[in-house]
Coordinates of C-alpha atoms in Angstrom, one line a residue:
M1 CA -35.8 -48.3 158.4
T2 CA -34.0 -49.7 155.3
K3 CA -32.7 -53.2 155.7
S4 CA -29.3 -54.2 154.5
I5 CA -27.6 -57.3 153.0
F6 CA -24.0 -58.3 152.5
I7 CA -23.3 -60.7 149.6
T8 CA -20.1 -62.5 148.5
G9 CA -19.5 -63.7 145.0
A10 CA -21.8 -61.0 143.5
S11 CA -20.1 -60.6 140.2
S12 CA -22.3 -63.0 138.2
G13 CA -24.8 -65.8 138.5
I14 CA -26.8 -66.3 141.7
G15 CA -24.8 -63.7 143.6
M16 CA -25.5 -61.0 141.1
E17 CA -29.1 -62.0 140.7
T18 CA -29.6 -61.9 144.5
A19 CA -28.0 -58.4 144.7
M20 CA -30.3 -57.1 142.0
L21 CA -33.4 -58.6 143.5
F22 CA -32.8 -57.1 147.0
A23 CA -31.7 -53.8 145.5
N24 CA -34.9 -53.6 143.5
K25 CA -36.9 -54.3 146.7
G26 CA -35.3 -51.3 148.3
W27 CA -32.6 -52.9 150.4
Q28 CA -29.2 -51.4 151.0
V29 CA -26.9 -53.9 149.3
F30 CA -23.2 -54.5 149.8
A31 CA -22.1 -56.6 146.9
T32 CA -18.6 -58.0 147.1
M33 CA -16.5 -59.7 144.5
R34 CA -12.9 -60.0 143.6
H35 CA -12.8 -57.5 140.8
P36 CA -15.7 -55.0 141.1
K37 CA -14.1 -52.7 138.5
N38 CA -15.0 -55.3 135.8
V39 CA -18.7 -55.4 136.8
H40 CA -21.0 -52.5 135.7
N41 CA -24.5 -53.9 136.4
F42 CA -24.7 -52.0 139.6
D43 CA -23.4 -48.6 138.3
E44 CA -26.8 -46.9 138.2
M45 CA -28.1 -48.4 141.5
E46 CA -27.8 -45.9 144.3
N47 CA -28.5 -48.5 147.0
V48 CA -25.8 -50.9 145.9
V49 CA -22.2 -50.4 147.2
T50 CA -19.5 -52.7 145.8
Y51 CA -16.4 -53.9 147.5
P52 CA -13.4 -55.9 146.4
L53 CA -13.3 -59.1 148.4
D54 CA -11.4 -62.3 148.1
V55 CA -12.9 -64.6 150.7
T56 CA -9.6 -66.4 151.1
D57 CA -8.0 -63.1 152.4
N58 CA -9.0 -62.8 156.0
V59 CA -7.3 -59.4 156.4
Q60 CA -9.4 -58.1 153.5
I61 CA -12.6 -59.6 155.0
E62 CA -12.0 -57.8 158.3
K63 CA -11.3 -54.5 156.6
V64 CA -14.4 -54.6 154.5
V65 CA -16.7 -55.7 157.3
N66 CA -15.3 -53.0 159.6
D67 CA -15.7 -50.4 157.0
I68 CA -19.3 -51.3 156.4
D69 CA -20.0 -51.5 160.1
Q70 CA -18.5 -48.1 160.8
K71 CA -20.1 -46.3 157.9
Y72 CA -23.5 -48.0 157.8
G73 CA -23.9 -50.1 160.9
T74 CA -24.2 -53.9 161.0
V75 CA -26.2 -55.6 158.3
D76 CA -29.4 -57.5 158.7
V77 CA -28.5 -60.4 156.3
V78 CA -25.3 -62.0 155.2
V79 CA -25.2 -64.3 152.1
N80 CA -22.2 -66.5 151.7
N81 CA -22.4 -67.3 148.0
A82 CA -18.8 -67.2 146.8
G83 CA -17.5 -70.6 145.6
Y84 CA -16.4 -72.8 142.7
G85 CA -16.1 -76.4 141.7
L86 CA -12.9 -78.5 141.6
L87 CA -13.4 -81.0 138.8
G88 CA -11.9 -84.5 138.8
P89 CA -11.7 -87.6 141.0
F90 CA -9.8 -87.2 144.3
E91 CA -6.6 -88.7 142.9
T92 CA -6.4 -86.1 140.1
N93 CA -6.5 -83.2 142.5
T94 CA -3.3 -82.0 144.1
R95 CA -3.1 -81.1 147.8
D96 CA -2.8 -77.4 146.9
E97 CA -5.9 -77.6 144.7
I98 CA -7.9 -79.4 147.4
K99 CA -6.8 -76.8 150.0
Q100 CA -7.9 -74.0 147.7
Q101 CA -11.3 -75.6 147.2
F102 CA -11.7 -75.7 151.0
D103 CA -10.3 -72.2 151.5
V104 CA -12.9 -70.7 149.1
N105 CA -16.0 -72.9 149.7
L106 CA -15.7 -73.6 153.4
F107 CA -13.1 -71.6 155.3
G108 CA -13.9 -68.4 153.4
M109 CA -17.5 -68.8 154.4
M110 CA -16.5 -69.4 158.0
D111 CA -14.3 -66.3 158.0
V112 CA -17.0 -64.0 156.7
T113 CA -19.4 -65.5 159.2
R114 CA -16.9 -65.0 162.0
A115 CA -16.4 -61.3 161.0
W116 CA -20.1 -60.5 161.2
L117 CA -21.2 -62.4 164.3
P118 CA -19.9 -59.9 166.9
S119 CA -22.1 -57.0 165.6
M120 CA -25.0 -59.3 165.0
R121 CA -24.7 -60.5 168.6
A122 CA -24.6 -56.9 169.8
Q123 CA -27.8 -56.0 168.0
H124 CA -29.3 -59.4 168.9
K125 CA -30.6 -60.1 165.4
G126 CA -29.4 -61.2 162.0
V127 CA -29.7 -63.9 159.3
I128 CA -26.8 -65.7 157.8
I129 CA -27.6 -67.6 154.6
N130 CA -25.0 -70.1 153.3
L131 CA -25.1 -71.4 149.8
S132 CA -24.8 -75.2 149.6
S133 CA -25.9 -77.3 146.6
L134 CA -27.6 -80.5 145.6
A135 CA -24.1 -81.8 146.1
G136 CA -24.5 -81.0 149.8
L137 CA -27.3 -83.6 150.0
V138 CA -26.3 -86.2 147.4
P139 CA -22.6 -87.0 146.7
F140 CA -21.2 -86.5 143.2
S141 CA -18.2 -88.5 142.0
V142 CA -15.8 -86.5 139.8
L143 CA -16.7 -83.5 142.0
S144 CA -15.7 -85.2 145.2
M145 CA -13.9 -82.3 146.8
Y146 CA -16.6 -79.8 145.9
T147 CA -19.2 -82.3 147.3
I148 CA -17.3 -82.6 150.6
T149 CA -17.1 -78.8 151.1
K150 CA -20.9 -78.5 150.5
F151 CA -21.7 -81.3 152.9
A152 CA -19.5 -79.4 155.4
V153 CA -21.4 -76.2 154.7
E154 CA -24.6 -78.1 155.6
I155 CA -23.4 -79.3 159.0
F156 CA -21.6 -76.0 159.8
T157 CA -24.9 -74.1 159.3
E158 CA -26.8 -76.5 161.4
T159 CA -24.4 -76.7 164.4
V160 CA -23.2 -73.1 164.5
G161 CA -26.8 -72.1 164.0
E162 CA -27.7 -73.7 167.3
E163 CA -24.8 -71.9 169.0
V164 CA -25.9 -68.4 167.9
A165 CA -29.6 -68.9 168.1
P166 CA -29.8 -67.7 171.7
F167 CA -28.5 -64.3 170.5
G168 CA -31.3 -63.8 168.0
I169 CA -29.2 -64.9 165.0
Q170 CA -30.6 -67.4 162.5
M171 CA -28.4 -69.4 160.1
K172 CA -30.0 -71.0 157.1
V173 CA -28.8 -72.9 154.0
V174 CA -30.0 -72.6 150.4
E175 CA -29.5 -75.6 148.2
P176 CA -29.5 -74.9 144.4
G177 CA -29.7 -77.7 141.9
P178 CA -28.2 -77.3 138.4
T179 CA -28.5 -73.6 137.6
N180 CA -27.8 -71.9 134.3
T181 CA -24.8 -69.9 135.5
N182 CA -21.1 -70.0 134.6
F183 CA -20.5 -72.8 137.1
N184 CA -19.2 -75.2 134.5
G185 CA -17.1 -72.5 132.9
R186 CA -15.3 -69.8 134.9
S187 CA -16.4 -71.3 138.2
M188 CA -15.0 -74.7 137.5
K189 CA -11.3 -75.7 137.7
E190 CA -10.0 -79.1 136.7
G191 CA -7.5 -81.1 138.7
S192 CA -4.0 -81.0 137.2
I193 CA -2.9 -84.6 137.8
H194 CA -3.6 -86.8 134.7
I195 CA -4.5 -90.4 135.4
Q196 CA -5.6 -92.2 132.3
D197 CA -7.9 -94.6 134.2
Y198 CA -10.2 -91.7 135.0
D199 CA -10.3 -90.2 131.5
Q200 CA -13.6 -91.7 130.5
M201 CA -15.2 -90.8 133.8
I202 CA -14.2 -87.1 133.4
A203 CA -15.3 -87.1 129.7
D204 CA -18.7 -88.5 130.7
Y205 CA -19.2 -85.8 133.3
K206 CA -18.3 -83.0 130.9
K207 CA -20.7 -84.5 128.3
N208 CA -23.6 -84.9 130.7
S209 CA -23.1 -81.6 132.5
G210 CA -23.2 -79.7 129.2
S211 CA -26.6 -81.3 128.3
F212 CA -28.2 -81.1 131.7
A213 CA -30.9 -78.5 131.8
G214 CA -30.8 -76.2 134.8
G215 CA -33.0 -73.5 136.4
T216 CA -32.3 -69.8 136.2
P217 CA -30.4 -67.8 138.9
D218 CA -33.5 -65.8 139.7
I219 CA -35.2 -68.9 141.1
I220 CA -32.4 -69.3 143.7
A221 CA -32.3 -65.5 144.3
N222 CA -36.0 -65.7 145.2
L223 CA -35.3 -68.7 147.6
I224 CA -32.6 -66.5 149.2
Y225 CA -35.1 -63.7 149.6
E226 CA -37.6 -66.0 151.1
A227 CA -35.0 -67.3 153.6
A228 CA -34.0 -63.8 154.5
T229 CA -37.5 -62.4 155.1
D230 CA -40.0 -65.2 156.0
G231 CA -39.1 -65.1 159.8
K232 CA -39.4 -68.9 160.0
K233 CA -37.2 -71.1 162.1
Q234 CA -36.4 -73.1 159.0
L235 CA -33.0 -74.4 158.1
H236 CA -33.2 -75.8 154.5
Y237 CA -34.4 -73.9 151.4
A238 CA -34.4 -75.9 148.2
T239 CA -36.3 -76.2 145.0
P240 CA -38.9 -79.0 145.0
E241 CA -36.7 -81.1 142.7
V242 CA -33.6 -80.7 144.9
K243 CA -35.6 -81.5 148.0
Q244 CA -37.1 -84.6 146.5
M245 CA -33.7 -85.9 145.2
G246 CA -32.2 -85.3 148.7
M247 CA -35.0 -87.2 150.4
D248 CA -34.9 -90.1 147.9
Y249 CA -31.1 -90.5 148.5
R250 CA -31.5 -90.5 152.3
R251 CA -34.3 -93.0 152.2
K252 CA -32.0 -95.4 150.2
E253 CA -29.4 -95.1 152.9
I254 CA -31.7 -96.0 155.8

């Protein structure tokens, strides 16, 4: 029987690479994004169905999930990948900007998870994979609000994972490090409050992020595939570099 996967934020980067990988391995893929009409990478792939989805729109989430559930049945794997980074120290971010960061990176993930859990409980199986970040293990200044959302993704995955485990559902977290995607471009928004004291700090971040070599999205897509298929009771999936940096930081804090 063909397995199926639901992916948010599949228009580019890690989300698109993940959708392509699973499709090429014969899975039925439901690739969601805000503007599917602008994405043509899946046009020739019969086992990929695209849906318009903004993870901050709970009505749309329910509509898409119900449509898939009724037409195809519940999915085997959900990948919560949609997200972006809010650049700037805390003081440079407005309340609305901070709220939007949480709505996309955290509450959107929660709402997608909530929408799929009833059918997964009914079939007594399923894997939910949440995309965190190195920033979910090691705090980053100038990306403080993004960092906070990713730390929250980590603990959400762990605690809710314990709640749903008795129903045969696994929750896992994938932690990419710097990856050569459009994260520092289209997926980055800068806080709108200008405070001169922070100018040099922001300039240094922009300079360093532009020169920091990252891995390719296929590395993370393969980590996601491993998490989806290995059958292990494993919570964290990270590249060796990210894992080491996370462990080094925690050791400093003990």
